[in-house]
Short mmCIF file of C-alpha atoms in Angstrom, two decimals:
data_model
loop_
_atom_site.label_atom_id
_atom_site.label_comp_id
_atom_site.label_asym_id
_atom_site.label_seq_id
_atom_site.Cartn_x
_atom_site.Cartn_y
_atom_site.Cartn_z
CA UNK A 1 42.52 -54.22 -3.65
CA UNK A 2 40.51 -51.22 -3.53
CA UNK A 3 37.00 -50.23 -3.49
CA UNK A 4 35.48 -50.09 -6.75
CA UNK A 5 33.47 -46.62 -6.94
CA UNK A 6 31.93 -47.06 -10.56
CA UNK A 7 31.15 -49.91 -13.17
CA UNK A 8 30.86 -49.31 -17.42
CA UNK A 9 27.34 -50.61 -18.27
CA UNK A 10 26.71 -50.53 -22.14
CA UNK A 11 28.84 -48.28 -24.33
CA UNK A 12 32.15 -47.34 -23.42
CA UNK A 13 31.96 -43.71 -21.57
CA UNK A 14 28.63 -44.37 -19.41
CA UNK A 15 29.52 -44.87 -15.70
CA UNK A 16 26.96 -44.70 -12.65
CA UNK A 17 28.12 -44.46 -8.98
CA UNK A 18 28.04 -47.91 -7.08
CA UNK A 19 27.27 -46.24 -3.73
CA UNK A 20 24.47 -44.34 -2.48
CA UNK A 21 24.66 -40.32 -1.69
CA UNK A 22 22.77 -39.34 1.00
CA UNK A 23 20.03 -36.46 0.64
CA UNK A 24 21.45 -32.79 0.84
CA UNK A 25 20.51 -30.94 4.14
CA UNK A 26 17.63 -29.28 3.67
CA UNK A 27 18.25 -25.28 3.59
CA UNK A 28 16.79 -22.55 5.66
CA UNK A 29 15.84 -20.46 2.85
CA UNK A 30 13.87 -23.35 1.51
CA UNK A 31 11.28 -23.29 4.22
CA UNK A 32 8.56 -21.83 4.86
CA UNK A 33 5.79 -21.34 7.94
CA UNK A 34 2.83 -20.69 5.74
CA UNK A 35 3.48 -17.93 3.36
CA UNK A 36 6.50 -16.85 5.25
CA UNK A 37 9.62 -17.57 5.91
CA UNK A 38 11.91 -19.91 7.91
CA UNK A 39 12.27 -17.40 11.63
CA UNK A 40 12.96 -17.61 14.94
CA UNK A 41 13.44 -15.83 18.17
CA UNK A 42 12.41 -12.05 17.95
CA UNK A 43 11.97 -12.43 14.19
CA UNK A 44 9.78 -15.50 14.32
CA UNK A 45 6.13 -15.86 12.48
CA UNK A 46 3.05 -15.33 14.06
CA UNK A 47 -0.26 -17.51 12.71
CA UNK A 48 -3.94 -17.30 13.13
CA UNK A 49 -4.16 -21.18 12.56
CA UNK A 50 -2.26 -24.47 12.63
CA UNK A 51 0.31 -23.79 9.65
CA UNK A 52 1.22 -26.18 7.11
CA UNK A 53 4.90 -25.64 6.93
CA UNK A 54 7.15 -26.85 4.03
CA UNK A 55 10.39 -27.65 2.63
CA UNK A 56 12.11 -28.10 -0.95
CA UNK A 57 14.39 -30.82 -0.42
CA UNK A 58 17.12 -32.41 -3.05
CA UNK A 59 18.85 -35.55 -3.55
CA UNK A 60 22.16 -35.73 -5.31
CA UNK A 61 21.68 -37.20 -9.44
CA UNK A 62 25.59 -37.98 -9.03
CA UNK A 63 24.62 -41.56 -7.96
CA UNK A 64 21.41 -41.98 -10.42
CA UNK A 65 21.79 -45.31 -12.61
CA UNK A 66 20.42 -44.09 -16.17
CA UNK A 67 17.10 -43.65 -16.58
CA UNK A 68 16.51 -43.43 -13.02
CA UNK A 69 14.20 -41.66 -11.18
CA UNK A 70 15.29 -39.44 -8.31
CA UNK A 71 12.34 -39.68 -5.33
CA UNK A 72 12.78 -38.28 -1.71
CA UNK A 73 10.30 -38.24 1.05
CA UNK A 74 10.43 -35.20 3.59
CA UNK A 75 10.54 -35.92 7.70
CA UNK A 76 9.32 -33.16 9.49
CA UNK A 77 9.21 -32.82 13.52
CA UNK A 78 7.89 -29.99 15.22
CA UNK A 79 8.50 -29.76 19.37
CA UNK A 80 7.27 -27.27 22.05
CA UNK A 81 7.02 -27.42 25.93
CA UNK A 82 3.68 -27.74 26.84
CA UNK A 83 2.09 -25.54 30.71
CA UNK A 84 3.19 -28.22 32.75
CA UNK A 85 6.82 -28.15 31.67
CA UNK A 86 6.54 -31.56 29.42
CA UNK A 87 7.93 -31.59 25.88
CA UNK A 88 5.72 -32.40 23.37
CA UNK A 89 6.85 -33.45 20.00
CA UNK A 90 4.68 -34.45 16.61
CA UNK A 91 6.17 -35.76 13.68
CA UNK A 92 5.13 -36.50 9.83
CA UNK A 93 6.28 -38.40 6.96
CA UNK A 94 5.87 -37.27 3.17
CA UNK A 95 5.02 -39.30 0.33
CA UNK A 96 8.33 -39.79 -1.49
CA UNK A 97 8.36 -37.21 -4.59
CA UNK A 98 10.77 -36.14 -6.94
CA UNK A 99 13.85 -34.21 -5.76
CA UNK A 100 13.33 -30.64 -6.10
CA UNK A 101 9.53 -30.82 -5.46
CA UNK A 102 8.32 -28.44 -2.46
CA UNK A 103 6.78 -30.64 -0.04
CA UNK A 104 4.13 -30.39 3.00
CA UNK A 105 3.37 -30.84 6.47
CA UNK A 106 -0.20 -29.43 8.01
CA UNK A 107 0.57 -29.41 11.52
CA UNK A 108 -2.04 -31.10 13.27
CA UNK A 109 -5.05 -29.33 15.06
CA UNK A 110 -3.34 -29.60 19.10
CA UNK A 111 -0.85 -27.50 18.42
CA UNK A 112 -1.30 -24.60 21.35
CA UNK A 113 -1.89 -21.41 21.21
CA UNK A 114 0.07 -18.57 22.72
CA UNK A 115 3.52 -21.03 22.88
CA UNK A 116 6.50 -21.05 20.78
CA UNK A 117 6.49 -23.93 18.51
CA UNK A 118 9.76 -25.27 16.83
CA UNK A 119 10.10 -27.01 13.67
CA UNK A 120 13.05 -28.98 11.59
CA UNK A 121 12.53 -31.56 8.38
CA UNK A 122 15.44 -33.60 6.30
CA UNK A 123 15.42 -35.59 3.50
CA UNK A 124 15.26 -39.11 3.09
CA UNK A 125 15.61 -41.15 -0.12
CA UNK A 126 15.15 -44.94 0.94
CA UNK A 127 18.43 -45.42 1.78
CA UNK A 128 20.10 -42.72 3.58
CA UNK A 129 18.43 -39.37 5.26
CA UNK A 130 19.85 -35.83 5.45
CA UNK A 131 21.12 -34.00 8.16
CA UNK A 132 18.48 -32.00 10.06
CA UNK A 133 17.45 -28.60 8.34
CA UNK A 134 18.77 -27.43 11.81
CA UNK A 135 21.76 -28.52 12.31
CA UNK A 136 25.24 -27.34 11.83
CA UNK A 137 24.40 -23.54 10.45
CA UNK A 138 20.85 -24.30 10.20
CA UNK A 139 18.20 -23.27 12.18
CA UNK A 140 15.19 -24.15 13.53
CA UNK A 141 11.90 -22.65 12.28
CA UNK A 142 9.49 -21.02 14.86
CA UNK A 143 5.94 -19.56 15.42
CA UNK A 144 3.23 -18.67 17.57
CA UNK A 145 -0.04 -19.45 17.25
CA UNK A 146 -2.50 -16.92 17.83
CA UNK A 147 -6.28 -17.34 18.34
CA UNK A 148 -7.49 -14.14 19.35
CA UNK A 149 -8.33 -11.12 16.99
CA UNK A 150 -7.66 -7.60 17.70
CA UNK A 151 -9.53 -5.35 19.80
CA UNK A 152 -11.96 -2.64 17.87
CA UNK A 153 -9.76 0.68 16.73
CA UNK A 154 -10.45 3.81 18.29
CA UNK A 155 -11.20 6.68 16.11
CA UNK A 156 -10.41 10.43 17.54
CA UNK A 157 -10.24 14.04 15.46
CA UNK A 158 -10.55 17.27 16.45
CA UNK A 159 -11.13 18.74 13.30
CA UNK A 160 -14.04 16.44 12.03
CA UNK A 161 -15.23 14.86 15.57
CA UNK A 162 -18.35 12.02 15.26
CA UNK A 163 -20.32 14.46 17.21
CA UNK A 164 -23.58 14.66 14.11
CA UNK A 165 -22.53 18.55 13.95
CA UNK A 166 -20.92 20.16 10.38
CA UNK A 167 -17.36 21.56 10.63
CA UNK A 168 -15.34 23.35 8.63
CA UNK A 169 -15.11 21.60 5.62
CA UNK A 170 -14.77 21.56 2.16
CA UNK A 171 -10.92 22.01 1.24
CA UNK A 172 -10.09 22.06 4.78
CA UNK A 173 -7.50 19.39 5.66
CA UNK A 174 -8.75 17.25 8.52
CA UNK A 175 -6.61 14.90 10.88
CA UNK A 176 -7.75 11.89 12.80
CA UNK A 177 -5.54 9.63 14.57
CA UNK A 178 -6.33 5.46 14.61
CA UNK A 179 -4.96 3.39 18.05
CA UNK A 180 -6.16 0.20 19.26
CA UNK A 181 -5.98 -1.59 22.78
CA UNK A 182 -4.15 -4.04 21.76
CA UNK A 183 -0.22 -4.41 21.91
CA UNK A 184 0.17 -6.76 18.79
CA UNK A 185 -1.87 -4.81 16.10
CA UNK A 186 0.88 -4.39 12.94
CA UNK A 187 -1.28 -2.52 10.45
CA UNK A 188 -4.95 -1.00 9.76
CA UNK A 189 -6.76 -1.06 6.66
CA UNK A 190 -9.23 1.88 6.34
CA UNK A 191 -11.18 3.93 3.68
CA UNK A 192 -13.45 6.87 3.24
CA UNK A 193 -16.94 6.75 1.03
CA UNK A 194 -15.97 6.27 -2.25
CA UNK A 195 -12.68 5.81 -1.76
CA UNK A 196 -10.26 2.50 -1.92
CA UNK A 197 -8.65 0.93 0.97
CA UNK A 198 -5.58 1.99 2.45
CA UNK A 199 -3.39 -0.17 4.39
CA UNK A 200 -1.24 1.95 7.03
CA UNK A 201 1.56 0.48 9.60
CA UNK A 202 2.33 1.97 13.27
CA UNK A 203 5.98 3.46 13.35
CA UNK A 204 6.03 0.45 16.62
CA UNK A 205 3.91 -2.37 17.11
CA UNK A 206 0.56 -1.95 18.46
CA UNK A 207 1.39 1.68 17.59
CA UNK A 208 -1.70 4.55 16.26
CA UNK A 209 -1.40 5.94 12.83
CA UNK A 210 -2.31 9.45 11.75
CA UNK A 211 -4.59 10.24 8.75
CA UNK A 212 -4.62 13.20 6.57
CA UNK A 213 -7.98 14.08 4.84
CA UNK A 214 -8.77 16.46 2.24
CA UNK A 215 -13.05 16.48 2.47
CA UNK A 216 -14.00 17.90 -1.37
CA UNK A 217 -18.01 18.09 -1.25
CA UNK A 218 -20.08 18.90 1.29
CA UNK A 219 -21.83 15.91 2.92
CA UNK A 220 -21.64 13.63 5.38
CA UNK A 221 -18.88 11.25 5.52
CA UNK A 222 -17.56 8.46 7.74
CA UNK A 223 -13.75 6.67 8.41
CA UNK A 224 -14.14 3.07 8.38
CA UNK A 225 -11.09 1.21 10.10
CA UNK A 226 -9.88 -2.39 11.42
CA UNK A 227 -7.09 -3.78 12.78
CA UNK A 228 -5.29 -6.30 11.56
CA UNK A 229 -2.41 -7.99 14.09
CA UNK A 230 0.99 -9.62 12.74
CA UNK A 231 -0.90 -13.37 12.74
CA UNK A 232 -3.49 -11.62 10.23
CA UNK A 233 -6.35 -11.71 12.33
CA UNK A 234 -8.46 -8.78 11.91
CA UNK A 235 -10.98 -7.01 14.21
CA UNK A 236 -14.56 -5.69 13.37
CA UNK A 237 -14.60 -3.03 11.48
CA UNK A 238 -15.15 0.55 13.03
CA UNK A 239 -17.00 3.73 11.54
CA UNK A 240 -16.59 7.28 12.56
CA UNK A 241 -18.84 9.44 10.90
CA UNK A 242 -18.90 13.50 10.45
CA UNK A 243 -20.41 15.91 8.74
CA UNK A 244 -18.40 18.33 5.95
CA UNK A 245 -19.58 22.12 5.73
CA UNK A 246 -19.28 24.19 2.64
CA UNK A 247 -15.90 25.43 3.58
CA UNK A 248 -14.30 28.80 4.06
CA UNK A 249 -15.45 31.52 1.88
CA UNK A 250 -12.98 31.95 -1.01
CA UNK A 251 -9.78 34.49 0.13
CA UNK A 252 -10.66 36.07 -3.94
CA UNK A 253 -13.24 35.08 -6.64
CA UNK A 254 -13.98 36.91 -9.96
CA UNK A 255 -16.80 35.60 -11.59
CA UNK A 256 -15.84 37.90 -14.54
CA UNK A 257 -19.02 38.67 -15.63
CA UNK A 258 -18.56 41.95 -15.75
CA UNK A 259 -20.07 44.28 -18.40
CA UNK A 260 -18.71 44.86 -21.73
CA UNK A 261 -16.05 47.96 -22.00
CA UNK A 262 -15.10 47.06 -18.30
CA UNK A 263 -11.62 47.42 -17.35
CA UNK A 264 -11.56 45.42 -13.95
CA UNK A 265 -13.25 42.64 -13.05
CA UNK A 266 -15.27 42.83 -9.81
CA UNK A 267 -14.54 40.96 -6.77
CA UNK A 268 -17.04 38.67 -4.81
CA UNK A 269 -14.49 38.07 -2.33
CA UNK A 270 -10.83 39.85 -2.36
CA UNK A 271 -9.32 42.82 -4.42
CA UNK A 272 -10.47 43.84 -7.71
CA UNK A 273 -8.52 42.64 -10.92
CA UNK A 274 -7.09 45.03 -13.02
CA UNK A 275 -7.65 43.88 -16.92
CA UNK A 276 -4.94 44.25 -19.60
CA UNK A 277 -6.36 45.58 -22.83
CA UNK A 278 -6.17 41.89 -24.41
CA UNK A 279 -9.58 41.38 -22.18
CA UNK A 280 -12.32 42.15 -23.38
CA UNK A 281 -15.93 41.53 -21.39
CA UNK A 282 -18.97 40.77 -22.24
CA UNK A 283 -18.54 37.66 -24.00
CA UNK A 284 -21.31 35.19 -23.72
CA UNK A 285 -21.35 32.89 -20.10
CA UNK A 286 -20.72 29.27 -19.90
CA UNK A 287 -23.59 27.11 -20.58
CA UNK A 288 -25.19 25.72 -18.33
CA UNK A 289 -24.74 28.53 -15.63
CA UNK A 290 -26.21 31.10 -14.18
CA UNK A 291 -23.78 33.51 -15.60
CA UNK A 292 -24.72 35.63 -18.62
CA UNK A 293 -21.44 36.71 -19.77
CA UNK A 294 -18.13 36.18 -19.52
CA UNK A 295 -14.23 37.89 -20.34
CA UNK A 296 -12.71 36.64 -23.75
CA UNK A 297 -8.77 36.59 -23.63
CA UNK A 298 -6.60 37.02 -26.75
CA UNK A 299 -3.88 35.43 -25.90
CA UNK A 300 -1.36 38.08 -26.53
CA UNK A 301 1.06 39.85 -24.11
CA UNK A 302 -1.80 41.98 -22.37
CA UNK A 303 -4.33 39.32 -21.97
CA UNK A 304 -4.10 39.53 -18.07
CA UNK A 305 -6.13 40.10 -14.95
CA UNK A 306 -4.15 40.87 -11.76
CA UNK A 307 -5.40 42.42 -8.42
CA UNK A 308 -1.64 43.54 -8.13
CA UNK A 309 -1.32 42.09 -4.54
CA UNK A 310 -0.70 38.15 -3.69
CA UNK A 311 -3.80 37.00 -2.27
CA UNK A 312 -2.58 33.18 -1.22
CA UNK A 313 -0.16 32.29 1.11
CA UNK A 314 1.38 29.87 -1.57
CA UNK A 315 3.38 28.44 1.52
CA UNK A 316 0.24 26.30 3.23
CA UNK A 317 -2.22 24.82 2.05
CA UNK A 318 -4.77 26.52 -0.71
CA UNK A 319 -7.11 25.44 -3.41
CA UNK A 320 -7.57 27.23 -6.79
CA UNK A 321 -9.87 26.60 -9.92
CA UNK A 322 -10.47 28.37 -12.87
CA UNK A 323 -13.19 28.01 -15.56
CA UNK A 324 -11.64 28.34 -19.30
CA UNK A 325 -12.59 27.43 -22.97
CA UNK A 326 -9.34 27.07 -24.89
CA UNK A 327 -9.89 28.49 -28.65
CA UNK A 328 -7.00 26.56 -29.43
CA UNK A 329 -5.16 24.20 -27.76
CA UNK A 330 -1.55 24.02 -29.57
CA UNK A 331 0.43 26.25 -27.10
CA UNK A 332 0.80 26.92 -23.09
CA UNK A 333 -1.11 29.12 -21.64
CA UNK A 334 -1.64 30.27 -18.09
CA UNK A 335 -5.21 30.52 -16.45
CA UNK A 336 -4.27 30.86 -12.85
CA UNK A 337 -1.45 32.05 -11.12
CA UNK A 338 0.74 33.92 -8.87
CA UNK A 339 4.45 34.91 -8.59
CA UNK A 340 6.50 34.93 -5.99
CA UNK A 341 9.46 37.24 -6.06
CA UNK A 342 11.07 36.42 -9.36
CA UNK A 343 9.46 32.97 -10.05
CA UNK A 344 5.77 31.01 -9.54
CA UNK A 345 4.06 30.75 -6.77
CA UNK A 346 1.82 28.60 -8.39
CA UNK A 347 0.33 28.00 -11.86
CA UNK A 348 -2.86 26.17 -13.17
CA UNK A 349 -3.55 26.12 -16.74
CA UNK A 350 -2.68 24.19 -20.35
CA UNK A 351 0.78 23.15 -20.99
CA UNK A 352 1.95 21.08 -24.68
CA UNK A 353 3.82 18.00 -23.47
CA UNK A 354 5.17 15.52 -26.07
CA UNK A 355 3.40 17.75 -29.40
CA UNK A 356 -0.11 16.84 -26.51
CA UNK A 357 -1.42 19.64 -24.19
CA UNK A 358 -2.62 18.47 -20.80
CA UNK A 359 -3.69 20.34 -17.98
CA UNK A 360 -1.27 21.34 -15.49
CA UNK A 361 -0.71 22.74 -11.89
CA UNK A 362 2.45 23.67 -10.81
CA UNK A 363 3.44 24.49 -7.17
CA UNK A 364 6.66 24.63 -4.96
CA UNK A 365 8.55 23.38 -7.83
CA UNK A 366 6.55 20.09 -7.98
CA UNK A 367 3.70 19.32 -11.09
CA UNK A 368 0.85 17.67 -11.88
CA UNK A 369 -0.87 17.09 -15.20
CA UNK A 370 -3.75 15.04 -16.49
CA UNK A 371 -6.44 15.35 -18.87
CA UNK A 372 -6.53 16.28 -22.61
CA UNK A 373 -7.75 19.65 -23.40
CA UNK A 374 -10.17 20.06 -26.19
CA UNK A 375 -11.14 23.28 -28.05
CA UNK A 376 -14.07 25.16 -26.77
CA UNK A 377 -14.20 22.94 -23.79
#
């Protein structure tokens, strides 16, 4: 006779399994060190404390009687060889809890530092247990533990050294290049005043980064940097501190307060601008300046000033501003600009986007916009 493999309990249809299945091997993707996940060998996790590693583990419903619940408890065994060659081995026991529940092992506090610690869990419902999670084509999960924090970053930049002297300055793009003594570092977190943190990552481990600044007032500033190493430890925090100048004197600048019936617009710096007869001078100056007039555009075809020569190299870096009060605000217009050749060099002004206008620079093909124009701002 052979071996009966289900039984009818109640109604006709319902059948249960009359042996047990065993748990289901706990997966690799299922675990994790900490936060991350299962790894090993080159790839494995680094820790700045005893982790509590865990597992989700499953046992088959096939064999559940109806109405019952389906509990498993998670063994976990971690292993490591210890200085003196001995193998030292720890080993926990969950609380049974229902299948597909993540569950937990904080590894106790003797686990060493600076050694490679292996880990493995399965399943057990009562009856049977699982394979190993690193068996067959499983793996075994693996970390260091490291106690020691980073050494302090070194700050360096020769174009705004921490020397208490002002250099050159506002608009002036500045370089400074972030390295620390340690091998293990895997990213810096840094900030200027007023400005939000950056995270950065060495091309290698334990690697320096490079940091482009763009200083835009003239003051004194400082770089604030720390380490942080792949466990997460971080080091104290490191300041290098300069001082911005006023910058380069402007290349061109029309203030444009030239007197009425003018027909060019005098230069502080750079060539004179020749005005089209849609300019007209002598309007009154922005409040709140020191100017006491101003040029009034028209907005037709001959509302221009040009000093007929390019006067940025629209190939490195520049800065341009312009001071306007729209009269209306329901078409594009052009404040600042230059051609090159047959197209723009660059162009700062109002543009209508989606029925809206928004400000707008445009340069090298690329744009920016934000802000809502008003009229008479």
């Amino acid at each position: 006779m052979g071996l009966v493999v289900a039984g009818v309990l109640g109604a006709p249809g319902a059948a249960f399994a009359a042996e047990n299945l065993p748990p289901r091997q706990p997966l690799v993707q299922d675990l994790l060190t900490g936060t991350r996940p299962c790894t090993s060998g080159a790839d494995k996790a680094y820790v700045a404390a005893p982790p509590t590693v865990s597992a989700v583990l499953y046992d088959p419903e096939e064999d559940d009687r109806p109405g019952e619940a389906n509990f498993v408890k998670g063994e976990f065994e971690a292993w490591w060889t210890g200085p003196d060659g001995v193998e030292q081995r720890r080993s926990y026991t969950t609380s049974p809890l229902p299948s597909g529940v993540r569950q937990q092992w904080r590894m106790p506090g003797d686990v060493p530092a600076d050694t490679t610690v292996s880990w493995h869990v399965r399943a057990d419902d009562g009856t049977a247990t699982s394979a190993w999670s690193s068996q067959g084509t499983g793996s075994a999960c693996e970390f260091v533990q490291d106690t020691e924090n980073p050494a302090v970053p070194v700050i360096t930049s020769t174009d705004y050294p921490d020397d208490g002297n002002q250099h050159d300055g506002v608009g002036v793009w500045g370089t400074f290049t972030v390295d620390s003594p340690s091998s293990d570092v895997a990213s810096y977190v840094y900030s200027f005043i007023g400005q939000p943190q950056v995270t950065a990552r060495p091309d290698v481990l334990g690697g320096p980064i490079t940091i482009r600044h763009l200083p835009l007032k003239a003051a004194s500033d400082y770089l604030s940097v720390r380490a942080v190493d792949r466990s997460g430890r971080s080091s104290t925090t490191v300041n290098h501190y300069f001082r911005v100048s006023s910058g380069r004197v402007p290349v061109a600048h029309w203030t444009l307060a030239d007197p009425r019936g003018s027909t060019t617009a005098t230069a502080e710096n750079g060539p004179e601008a020749r005005a089209g007869s849609g300019v007209a001078f002598g309007s009154p100056g922005p409040w709140g300046t020191a100017l006491a007039s101003a040029a009034e555009l028209d907005g037709g075809r001959h509302a221009f000033l040009t000093p007929d020569v390019p006067v940025v190299d629209a190939r490195g870096t520049f800065a341009v501003g312009a001071w306007v009060r729209p009269d209306r605000t329901g078409r594009t217009m052009t404040a600042a600009g230059q051609d090159t050749g047959r197209t723009s060099g660059f162009k700062l002004g109002l543009r209508v986007e989606d029925d809206r206008p928004v400000w707008s620079f445009t340069v090298a093909g690329a744009e920016v916009t934000g802000g809502a124009p008003a009229r008479g701002e």
